[in-house]
Short mmCIF file of C-alpha atoms and ligand atoms in Angstrom, two decimals:
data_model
loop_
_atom_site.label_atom_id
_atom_site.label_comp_id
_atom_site.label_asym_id
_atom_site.label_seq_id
_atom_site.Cartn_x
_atom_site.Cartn_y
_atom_site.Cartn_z
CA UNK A 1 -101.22 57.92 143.35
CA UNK A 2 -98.75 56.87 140.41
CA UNK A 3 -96.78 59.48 138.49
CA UNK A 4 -94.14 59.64 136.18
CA UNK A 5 -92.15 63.01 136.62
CA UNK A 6 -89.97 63.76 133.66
CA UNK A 7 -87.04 66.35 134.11
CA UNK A 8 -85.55 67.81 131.08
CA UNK A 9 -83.21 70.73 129.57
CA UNK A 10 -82.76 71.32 126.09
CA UNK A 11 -78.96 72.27 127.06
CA UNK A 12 -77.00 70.06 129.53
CA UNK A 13 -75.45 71.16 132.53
CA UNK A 14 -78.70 72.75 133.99
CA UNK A 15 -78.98 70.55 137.22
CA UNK A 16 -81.30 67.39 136.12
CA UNK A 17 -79.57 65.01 137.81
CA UNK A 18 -78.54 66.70 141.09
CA UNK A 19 -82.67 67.95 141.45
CA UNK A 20 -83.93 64.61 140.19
CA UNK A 21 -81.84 62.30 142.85
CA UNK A 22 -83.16 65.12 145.85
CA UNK A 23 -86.18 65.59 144.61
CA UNK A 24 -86.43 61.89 144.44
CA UNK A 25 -85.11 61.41 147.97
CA UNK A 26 -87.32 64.07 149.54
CA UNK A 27 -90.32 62.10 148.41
CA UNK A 28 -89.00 58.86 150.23
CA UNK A 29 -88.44 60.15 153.06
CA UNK A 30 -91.39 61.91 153.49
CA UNK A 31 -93.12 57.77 152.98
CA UNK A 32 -93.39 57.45 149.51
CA UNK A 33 -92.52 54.91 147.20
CA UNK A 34 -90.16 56.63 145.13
CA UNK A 35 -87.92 55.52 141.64
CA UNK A 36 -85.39 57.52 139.88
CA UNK A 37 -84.50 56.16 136.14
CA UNK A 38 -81.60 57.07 134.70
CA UNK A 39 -82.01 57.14 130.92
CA UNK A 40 -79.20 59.43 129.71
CA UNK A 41 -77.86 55.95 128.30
CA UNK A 42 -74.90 57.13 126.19
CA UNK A 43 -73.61 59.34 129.53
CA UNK A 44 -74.79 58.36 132.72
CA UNK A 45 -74.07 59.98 135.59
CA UNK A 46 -77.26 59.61 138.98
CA UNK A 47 -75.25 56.73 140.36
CA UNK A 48 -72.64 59.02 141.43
CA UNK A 49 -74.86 60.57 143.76
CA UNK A 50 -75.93 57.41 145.51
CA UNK A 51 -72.14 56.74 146.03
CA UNK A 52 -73.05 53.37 144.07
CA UNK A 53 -69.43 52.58 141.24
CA UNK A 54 -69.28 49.92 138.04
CA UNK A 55 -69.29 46.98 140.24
CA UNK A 56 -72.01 47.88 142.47
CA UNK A 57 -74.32 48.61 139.08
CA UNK A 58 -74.75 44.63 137.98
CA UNK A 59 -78.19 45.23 136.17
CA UNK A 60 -79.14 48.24 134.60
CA UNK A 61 -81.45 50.00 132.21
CA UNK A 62 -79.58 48.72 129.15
CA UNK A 63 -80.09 45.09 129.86
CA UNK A 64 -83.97 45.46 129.57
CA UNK A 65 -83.66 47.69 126.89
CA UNK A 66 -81.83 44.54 124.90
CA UNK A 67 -84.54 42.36 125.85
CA UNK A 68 -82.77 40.52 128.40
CA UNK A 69 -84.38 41.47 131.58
CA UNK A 70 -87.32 42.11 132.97
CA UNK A 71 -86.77 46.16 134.27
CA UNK A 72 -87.42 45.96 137.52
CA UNK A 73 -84.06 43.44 138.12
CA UNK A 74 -82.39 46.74 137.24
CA UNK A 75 -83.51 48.15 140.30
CA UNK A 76 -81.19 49.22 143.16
CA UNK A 77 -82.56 49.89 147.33
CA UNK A 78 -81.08 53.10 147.93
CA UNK A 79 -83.13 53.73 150.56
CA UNK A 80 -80.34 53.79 153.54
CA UNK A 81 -78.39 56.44 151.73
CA UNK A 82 -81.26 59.13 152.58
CA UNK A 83 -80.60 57.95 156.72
CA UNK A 84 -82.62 56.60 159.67
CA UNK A 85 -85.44 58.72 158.86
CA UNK A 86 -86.71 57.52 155.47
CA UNK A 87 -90.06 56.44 155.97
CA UNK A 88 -90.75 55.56 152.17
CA UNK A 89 -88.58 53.52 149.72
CA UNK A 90 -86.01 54.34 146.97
CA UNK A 91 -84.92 53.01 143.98
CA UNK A 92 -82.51 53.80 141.72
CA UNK A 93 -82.71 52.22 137.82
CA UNK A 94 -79.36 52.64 136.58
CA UNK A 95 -77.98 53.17 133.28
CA UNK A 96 -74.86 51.29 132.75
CA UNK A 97 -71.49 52.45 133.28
CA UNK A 98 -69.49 50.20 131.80
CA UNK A 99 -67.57 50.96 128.76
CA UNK A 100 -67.93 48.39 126.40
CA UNK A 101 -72.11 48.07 127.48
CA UNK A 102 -71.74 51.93 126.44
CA UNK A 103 -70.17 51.00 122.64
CA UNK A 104 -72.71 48.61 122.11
CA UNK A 105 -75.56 50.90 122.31
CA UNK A 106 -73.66 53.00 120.34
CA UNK A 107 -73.18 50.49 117.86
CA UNK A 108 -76.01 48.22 117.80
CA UNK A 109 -78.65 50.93 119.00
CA UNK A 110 -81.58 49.50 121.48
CA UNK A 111 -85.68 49.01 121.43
CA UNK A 112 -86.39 52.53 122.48
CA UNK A 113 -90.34 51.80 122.40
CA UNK A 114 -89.63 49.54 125.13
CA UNK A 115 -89.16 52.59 127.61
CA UNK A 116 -92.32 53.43 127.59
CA UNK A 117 -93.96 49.93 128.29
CA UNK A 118 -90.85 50.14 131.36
CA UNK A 119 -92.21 52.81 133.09
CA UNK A 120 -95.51 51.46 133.48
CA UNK A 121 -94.05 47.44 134.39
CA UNK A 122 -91.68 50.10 137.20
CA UNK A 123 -94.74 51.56 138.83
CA UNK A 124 -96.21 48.20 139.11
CA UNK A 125 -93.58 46.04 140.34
CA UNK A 126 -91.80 48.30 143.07
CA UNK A 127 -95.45 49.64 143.75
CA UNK A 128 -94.18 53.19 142.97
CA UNK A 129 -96.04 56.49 144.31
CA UNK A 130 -93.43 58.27 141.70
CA UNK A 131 -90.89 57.64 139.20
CA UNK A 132 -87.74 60.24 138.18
CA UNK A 133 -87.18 59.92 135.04
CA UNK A 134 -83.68 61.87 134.44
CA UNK A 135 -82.67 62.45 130.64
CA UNK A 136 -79.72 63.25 128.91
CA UNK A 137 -79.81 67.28 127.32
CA UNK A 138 -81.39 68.21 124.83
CA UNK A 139 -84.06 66.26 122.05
CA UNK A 140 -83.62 62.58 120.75
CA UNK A 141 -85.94 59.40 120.41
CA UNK A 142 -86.18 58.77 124.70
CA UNK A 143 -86.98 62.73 125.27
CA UNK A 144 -90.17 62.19 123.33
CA UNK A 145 -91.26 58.77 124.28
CA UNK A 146 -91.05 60.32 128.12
CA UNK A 147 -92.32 63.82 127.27
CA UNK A 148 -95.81 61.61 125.63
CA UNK A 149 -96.32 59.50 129.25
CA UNK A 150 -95.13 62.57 131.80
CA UNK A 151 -97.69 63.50 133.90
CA UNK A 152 -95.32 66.03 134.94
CA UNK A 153 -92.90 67.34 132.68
CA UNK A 154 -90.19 69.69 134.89
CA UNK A 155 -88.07 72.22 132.13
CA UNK A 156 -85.10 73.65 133.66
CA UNK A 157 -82.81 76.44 132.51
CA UNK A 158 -80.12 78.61 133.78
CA UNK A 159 -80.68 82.82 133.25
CA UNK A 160 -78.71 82.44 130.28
CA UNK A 161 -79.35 83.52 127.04
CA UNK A 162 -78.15 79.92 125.31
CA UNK A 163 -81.30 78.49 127.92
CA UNK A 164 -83.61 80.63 127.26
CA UNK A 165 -83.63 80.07 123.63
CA UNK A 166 -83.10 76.14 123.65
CA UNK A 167 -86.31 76.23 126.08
CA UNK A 168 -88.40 77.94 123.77
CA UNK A 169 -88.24 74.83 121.65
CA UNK A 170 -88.61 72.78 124.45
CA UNK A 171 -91.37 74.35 125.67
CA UNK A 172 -93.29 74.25 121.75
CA UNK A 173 -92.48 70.54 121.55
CA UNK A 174 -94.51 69.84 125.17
CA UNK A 175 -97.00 71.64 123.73
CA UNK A 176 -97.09 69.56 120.76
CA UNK A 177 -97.28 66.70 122.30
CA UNK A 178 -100.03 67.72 125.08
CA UNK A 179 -97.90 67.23 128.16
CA UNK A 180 -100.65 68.23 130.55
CA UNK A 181 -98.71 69.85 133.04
CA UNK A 182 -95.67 71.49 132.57
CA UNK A 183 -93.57 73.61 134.73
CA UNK A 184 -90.24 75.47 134.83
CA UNK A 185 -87.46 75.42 136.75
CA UNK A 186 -84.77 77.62 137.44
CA UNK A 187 -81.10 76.58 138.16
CA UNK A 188 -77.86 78.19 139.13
CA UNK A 189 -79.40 81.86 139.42
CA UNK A 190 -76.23 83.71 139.97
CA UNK A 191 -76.54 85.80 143.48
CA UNK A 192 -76.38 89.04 141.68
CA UNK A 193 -79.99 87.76 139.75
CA UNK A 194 -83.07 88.99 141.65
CA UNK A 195 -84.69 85.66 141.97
CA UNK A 196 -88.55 87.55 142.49
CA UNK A 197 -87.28 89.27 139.12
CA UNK A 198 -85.77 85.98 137.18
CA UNK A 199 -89.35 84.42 138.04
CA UNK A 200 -91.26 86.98 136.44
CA UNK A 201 -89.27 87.25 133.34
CA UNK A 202 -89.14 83.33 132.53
CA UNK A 203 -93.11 83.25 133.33
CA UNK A 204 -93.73 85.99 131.17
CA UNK A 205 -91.72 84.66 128.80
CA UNK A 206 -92.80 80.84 128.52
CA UNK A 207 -96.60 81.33 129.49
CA UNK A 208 -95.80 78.99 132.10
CA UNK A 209 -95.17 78.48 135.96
CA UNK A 210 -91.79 78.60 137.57
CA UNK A 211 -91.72 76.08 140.48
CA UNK A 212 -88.44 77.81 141.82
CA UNK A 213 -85.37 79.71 141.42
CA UNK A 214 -82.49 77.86 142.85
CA UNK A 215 -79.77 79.80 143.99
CA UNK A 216 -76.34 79.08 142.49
CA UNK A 217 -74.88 77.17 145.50
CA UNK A 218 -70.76 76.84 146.57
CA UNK A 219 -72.18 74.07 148.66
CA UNK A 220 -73.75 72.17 146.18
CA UNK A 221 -70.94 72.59 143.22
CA UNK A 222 -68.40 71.08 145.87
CA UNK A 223 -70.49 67.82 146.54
CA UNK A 224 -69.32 67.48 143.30
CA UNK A 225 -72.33 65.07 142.25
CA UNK A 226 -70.94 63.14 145.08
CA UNK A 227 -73.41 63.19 147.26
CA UNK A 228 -77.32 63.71 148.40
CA UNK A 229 -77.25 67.93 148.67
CA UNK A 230 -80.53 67.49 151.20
CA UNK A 231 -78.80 64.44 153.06
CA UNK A 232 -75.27 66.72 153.67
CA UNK A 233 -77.25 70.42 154.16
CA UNK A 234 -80.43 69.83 155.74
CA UNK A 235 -80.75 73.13 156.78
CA UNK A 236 -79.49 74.78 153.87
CA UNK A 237 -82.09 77.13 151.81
CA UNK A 238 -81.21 74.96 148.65
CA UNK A 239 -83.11 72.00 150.71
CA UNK A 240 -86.30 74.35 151.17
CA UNK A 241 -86.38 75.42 147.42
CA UNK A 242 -85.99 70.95 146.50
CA UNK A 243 -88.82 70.87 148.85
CA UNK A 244 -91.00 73.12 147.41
CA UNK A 245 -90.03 71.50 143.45
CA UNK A 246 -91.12 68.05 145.31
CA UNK A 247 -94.50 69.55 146.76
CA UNK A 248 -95.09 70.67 143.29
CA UNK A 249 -94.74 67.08 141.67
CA UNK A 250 -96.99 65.59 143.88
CA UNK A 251 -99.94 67.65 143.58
CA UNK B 1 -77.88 17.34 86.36
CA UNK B 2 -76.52 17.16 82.58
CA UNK B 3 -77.67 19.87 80.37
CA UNK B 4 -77.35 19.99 76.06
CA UNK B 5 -75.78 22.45 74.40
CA UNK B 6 -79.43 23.57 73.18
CA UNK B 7 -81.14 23.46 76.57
CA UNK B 8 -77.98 25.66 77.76
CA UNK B 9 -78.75 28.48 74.40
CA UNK B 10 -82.49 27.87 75.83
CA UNK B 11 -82.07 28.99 79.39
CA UNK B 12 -79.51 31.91 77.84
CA UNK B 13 -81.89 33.63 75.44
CA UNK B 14 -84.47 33.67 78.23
CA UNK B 15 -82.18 35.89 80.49
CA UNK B 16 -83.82 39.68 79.83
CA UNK B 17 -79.92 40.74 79.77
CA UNK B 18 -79.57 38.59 76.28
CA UNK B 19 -82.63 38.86 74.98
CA UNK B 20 -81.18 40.42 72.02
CA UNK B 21 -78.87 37.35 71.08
CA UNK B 22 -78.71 35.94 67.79
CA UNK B 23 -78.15 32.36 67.10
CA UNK B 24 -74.14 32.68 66.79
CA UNK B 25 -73.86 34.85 69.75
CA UNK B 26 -75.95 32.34 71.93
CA UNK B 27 -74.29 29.50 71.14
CA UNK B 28 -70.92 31.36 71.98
CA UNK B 29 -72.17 32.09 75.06
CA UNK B 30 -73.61 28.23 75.96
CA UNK B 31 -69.38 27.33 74.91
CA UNK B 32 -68.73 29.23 77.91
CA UNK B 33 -71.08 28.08 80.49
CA UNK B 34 -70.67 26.17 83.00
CA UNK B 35 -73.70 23.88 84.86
CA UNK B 36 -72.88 24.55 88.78
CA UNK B 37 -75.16 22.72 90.91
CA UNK B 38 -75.60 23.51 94.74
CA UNK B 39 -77.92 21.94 97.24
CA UNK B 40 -80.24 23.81 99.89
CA UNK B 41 -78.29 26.26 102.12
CA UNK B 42 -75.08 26.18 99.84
CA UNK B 43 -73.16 29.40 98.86
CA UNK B 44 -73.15 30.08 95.53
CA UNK B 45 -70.55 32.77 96.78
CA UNK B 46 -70.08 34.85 99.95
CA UNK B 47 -69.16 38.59 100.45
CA UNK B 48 -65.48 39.34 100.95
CA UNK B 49 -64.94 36.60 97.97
CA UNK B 50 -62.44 37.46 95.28
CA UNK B 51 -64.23 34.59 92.55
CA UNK B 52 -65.47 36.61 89.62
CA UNK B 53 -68.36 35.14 87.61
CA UNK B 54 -72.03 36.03 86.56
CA UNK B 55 -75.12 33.19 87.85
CA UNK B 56 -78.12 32.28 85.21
CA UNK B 57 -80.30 29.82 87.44
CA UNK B 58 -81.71 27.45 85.62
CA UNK B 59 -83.82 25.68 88.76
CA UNK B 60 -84.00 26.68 91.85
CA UNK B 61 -84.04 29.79 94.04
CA UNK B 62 -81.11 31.97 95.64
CA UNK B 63 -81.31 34.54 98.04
CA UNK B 64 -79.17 37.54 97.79
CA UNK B 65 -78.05 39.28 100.98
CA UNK B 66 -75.71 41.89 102.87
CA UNK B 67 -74.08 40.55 106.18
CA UNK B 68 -73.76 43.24 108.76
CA UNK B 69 -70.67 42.89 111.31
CA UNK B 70 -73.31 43.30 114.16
CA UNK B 71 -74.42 40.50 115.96
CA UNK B 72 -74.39 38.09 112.73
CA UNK B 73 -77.26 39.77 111.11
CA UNK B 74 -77.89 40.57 107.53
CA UNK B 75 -80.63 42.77 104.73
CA UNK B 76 -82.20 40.31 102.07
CA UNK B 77 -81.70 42.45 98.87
CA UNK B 78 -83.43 39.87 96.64
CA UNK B 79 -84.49 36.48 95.44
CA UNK B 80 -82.83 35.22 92.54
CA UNK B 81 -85.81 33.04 90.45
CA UNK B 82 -84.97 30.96 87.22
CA UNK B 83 -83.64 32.66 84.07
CA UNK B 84 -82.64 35.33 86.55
CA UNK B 85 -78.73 36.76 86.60
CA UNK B 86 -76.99 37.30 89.74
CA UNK B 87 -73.43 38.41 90.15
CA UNK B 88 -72.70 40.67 87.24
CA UNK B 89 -71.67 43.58 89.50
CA UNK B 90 -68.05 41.72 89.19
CA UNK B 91 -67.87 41.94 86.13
CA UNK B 92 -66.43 45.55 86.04
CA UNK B 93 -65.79 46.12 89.35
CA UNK B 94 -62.38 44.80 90.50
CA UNK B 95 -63.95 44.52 94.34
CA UNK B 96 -64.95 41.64 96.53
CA UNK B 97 -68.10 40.55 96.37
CA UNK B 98 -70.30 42.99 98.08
CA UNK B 99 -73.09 40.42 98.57
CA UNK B 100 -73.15 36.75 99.84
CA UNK B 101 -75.56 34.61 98.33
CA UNK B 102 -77.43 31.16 98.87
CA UNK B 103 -78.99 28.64 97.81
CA UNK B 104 -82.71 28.91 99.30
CA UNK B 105 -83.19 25.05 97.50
CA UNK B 106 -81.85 22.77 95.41
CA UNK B 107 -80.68 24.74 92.50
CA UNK B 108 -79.24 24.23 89.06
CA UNK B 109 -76.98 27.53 87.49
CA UNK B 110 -75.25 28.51 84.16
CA UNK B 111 -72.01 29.92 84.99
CA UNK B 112 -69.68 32.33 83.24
CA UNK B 113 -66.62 33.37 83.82
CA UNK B 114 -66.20 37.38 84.45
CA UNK B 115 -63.10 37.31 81.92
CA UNK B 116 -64.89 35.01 79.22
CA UNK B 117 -68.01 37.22 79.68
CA UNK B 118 -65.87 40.63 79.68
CA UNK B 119 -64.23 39.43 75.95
CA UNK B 120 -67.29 37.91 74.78
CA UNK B 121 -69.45 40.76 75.41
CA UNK B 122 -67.25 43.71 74.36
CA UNK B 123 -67.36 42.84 71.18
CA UNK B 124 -71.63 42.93 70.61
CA UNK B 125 -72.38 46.69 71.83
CA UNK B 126 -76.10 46.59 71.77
CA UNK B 127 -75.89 42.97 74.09
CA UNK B 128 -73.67 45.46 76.42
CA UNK B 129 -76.31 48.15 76.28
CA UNK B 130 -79.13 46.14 77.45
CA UNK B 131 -76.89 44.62 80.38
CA UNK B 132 -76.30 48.33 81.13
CA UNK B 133 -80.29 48.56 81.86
CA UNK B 134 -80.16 45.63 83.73
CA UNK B 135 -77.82 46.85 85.82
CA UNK B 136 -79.57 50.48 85.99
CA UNK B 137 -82.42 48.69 86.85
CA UNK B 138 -80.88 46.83 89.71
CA UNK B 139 -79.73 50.25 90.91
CA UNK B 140 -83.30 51.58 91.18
CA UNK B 141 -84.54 48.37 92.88
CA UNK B 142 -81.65 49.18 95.61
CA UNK B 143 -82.52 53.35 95.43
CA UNK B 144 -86.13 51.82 96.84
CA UNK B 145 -84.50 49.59 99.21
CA UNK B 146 -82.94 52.56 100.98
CA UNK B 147 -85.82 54.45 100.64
CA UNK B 148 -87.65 51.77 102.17
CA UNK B 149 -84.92 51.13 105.04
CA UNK B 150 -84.56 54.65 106.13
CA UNK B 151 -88.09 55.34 106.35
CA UNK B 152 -89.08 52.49 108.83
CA UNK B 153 -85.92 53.88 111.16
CA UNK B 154 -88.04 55.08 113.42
CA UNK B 155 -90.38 52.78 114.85
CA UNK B 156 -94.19 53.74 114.47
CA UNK B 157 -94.97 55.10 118.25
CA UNK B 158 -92.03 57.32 118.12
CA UNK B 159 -92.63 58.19 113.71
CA UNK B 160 -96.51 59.32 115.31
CA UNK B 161 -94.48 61.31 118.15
CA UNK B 162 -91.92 62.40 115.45
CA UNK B 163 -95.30 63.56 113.00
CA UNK B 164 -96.47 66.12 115.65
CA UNK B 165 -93.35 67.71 116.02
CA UNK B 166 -93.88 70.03 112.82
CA UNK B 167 -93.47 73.62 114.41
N1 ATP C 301 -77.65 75.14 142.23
C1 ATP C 301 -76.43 74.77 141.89
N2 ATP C 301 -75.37 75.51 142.25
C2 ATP C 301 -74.11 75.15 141.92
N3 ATP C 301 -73.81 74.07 141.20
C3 ATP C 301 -74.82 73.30 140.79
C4 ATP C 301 -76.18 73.61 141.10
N4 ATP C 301 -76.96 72.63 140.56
C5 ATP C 301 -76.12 71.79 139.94
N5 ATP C 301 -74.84 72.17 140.06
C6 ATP C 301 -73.65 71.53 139.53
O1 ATP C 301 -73.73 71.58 138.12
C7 ATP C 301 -73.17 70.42 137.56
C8 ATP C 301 -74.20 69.77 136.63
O2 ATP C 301 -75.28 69.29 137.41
P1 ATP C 301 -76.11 68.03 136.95
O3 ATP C 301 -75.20 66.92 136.61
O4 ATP C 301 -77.13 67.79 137.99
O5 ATP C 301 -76.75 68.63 135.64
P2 ATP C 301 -77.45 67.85 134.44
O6 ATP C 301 -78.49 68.75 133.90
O7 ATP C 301 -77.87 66.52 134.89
O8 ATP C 301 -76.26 67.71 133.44
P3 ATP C 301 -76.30 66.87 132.06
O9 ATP C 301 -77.11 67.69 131.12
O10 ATP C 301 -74.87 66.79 131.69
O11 ATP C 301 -76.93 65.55 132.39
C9 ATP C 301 -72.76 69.52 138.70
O12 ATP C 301 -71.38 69.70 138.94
C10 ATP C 301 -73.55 70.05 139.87
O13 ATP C 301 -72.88 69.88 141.09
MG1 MG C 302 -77.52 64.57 134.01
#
């Protein structure tokens, strides 16, 4: 097995990075070979989660992107920050986070068309079962070069009117560009939300299958992005709902 | 490389700018060119320079480009062939030169002063009018260069992506 799992909200906030780094780390330590790509290049953020700062990020996503490595010498082991248990691997692909690698994107711009080409030398190289790709909100030129090679393409929204109408467009532009499968996810449902209910009314609403609701969670919002939710709250019923968005992926 | 007073009015009424000259008028004009010669890679001028004049090459070829700040790269606009001008968009603009341009060979130019030209040419309006279309034309030519420019933005994978995205 070799997939590339694409997560993506057309507004930003919605929880893409938290669910794609414990989604991610699910899969590894249940023994797969798992990678997580950062490619929200103007405003990175993943490496947060792995505890991982500027100087611990020495190769990254931007350098292969300027032709001047190969991608996989972007890659990071984070496989000790899931614990003893991991049976699989983990690898994070940074963007960088340094300010003036930041400006020049912004100024000089980078091959885009290479990301595509990266994904495929990534699940090759580190032998991946799966790669993460997390992406920065909303539509531009590395959106649609992922959404054309997802095998999975996860949409998630918050029960918010703003959501629901950005996914609508999000959900057309999958179509049009024949992602085969494509599935929702809820974020953030506020406890006063019926989750059973929310479900419904997105499915109804989109044609399409909601993976899960997850619950808005104190716990997670006071990680901060600091840390691995599913590492910290094992037990927690936020950790069931990742597991059952990481079953999904794999089928 | 020497040239005669008649070769000079030769070169001159070949420029499509002056193809309306009459004798009097072209052998005005050879009084006030000069024969600059520059070798393979030389600037004939560079952008950011203050030097007004207007190019006639005579032999030779000179390439015409915009330097970007970024990483020392720069847009060809155009080659420059023989009894081609280059350079008259100083003549009545008081800017730098916009453009920097080379010699792509060995190459052999008229040149004219912008305030010689300016006084000389103000005083024939139908030699003024047909620089005008020059000028115009050189206008279109860079209308098509944009055009040209912005539509290759994209690269062709994501343009195909971009193509199926009509709701
Ligand atoms: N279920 C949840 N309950 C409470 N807070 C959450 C939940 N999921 C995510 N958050 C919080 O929401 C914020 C945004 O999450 P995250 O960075 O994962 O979203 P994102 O979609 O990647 O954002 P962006 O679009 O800016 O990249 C973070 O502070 C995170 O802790
Ligand atoms: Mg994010």
């Amino acid at each position: 097995m070799s997939k590339t799992i694409v997560l993506h909200s057309f507004r930003g906030g919605t929880g893409k990075t938290n669910t794609s780094a414990n989604v991610g780390a699910i899969l590894a330590r249940r023994g797969l070979r798992v990678g997580v790509i950062d490619i929200d290049i103007q405003s990175p953020g993943i490496h947060t989660l792995f505890e991982l700062t500027e100087k611990d990020v020495k190769t990254s996503l931007n350098g292969y992107l300027w032709g001047e490595i190969e991608i996989e010498e972007a890659a990071i082991d984070v496989t000790d920050r899931l614990g003893d248990e991991a049976k699989g691997k983990y690898y994070l692909i940074p963007s960088s986070i340094k300010a003036s690698d930041i400006a020049r994107i912004l100024r000089d711009g980078y091959k885009v068309t290479l990301l595509d080409d990266g994904y495929k030398q990534l699940l090759g190289a580190l032998e991946l079962d799966v790669l993460i790709v997390d992406t920065h909100p909303g539509l531009n030129d590395e959106i649609l070069l992922s959404m054309a090679v997802a095998d999975t393409l996860v949409v998630l929204l918050r029960p918010d009117q703003q959501d629901y109408q950005g996914t609508s467009i999000s959900m057309k532009l999958a179509q049009n560009l024949e992602v085969e499968d494509v599935v929702l996810l809820v974020n953030k449902n506020p406890p006063l939300f019926n989750p059973e209910m929310v479900k419904e009314r997105v499915e109804d609403a989109y044609k399409s299958n909601v993976v899960a609701v997850l619950p808005h969670s104190d716990e997670m919002l006071s990680l901060s992005s600091a840390k691995l939710f599913v590492r910290e709250f094992p037990d927690h019923p936020l950790t069931a709902l990742f597991e059952k968005v990481a079953d999904r992926c794999v089928v | 490389m020497q040239l005669s007073q008649e070769e000079i009015v030769g070169y001159l009424r070949r420029v499509s700018a002056f193809k309306k000259l009459v004798d009097e008028q072209a052998e005005e004009l050879a009084k006030i060119s000069q024969v600059r010669q520059f070798a393979r890679g030389d600037e004939l001028f560079k952008q950011g320079d203050k030097n007004g004049g207007v190019y006639i090459v005579v032999s030779g070829k000179v390439i015409i480009e915009r330097e970007l700040d970024r990483n020392n790269s720069s847009v060809s606009l155009m080659v420059a062939k023989p009894v081609e001008s280059l350079g008259e968009m100083s003549l009545f603009v008081d800017a730098p030169r916009s453009v920097t341009a080379t010699a792509l060979e060995n190459t052999v130019t008229l040149w004219i002063d912008n305030d010689d030209f300016v006084s000389f040419i103000s005083r024939y309006p139908d030699l003024l009018l047909e620089l005008c279309k020059v000028l115009s034309q050189r206008l279109v030519e860079a209308y098509d260069k944009i055009a040209e420019v912005t539509l290759n933005r994209k690269p062709r994978e994501l343009r195909k992506l971009y193509d199926k995205l009509d709701f």
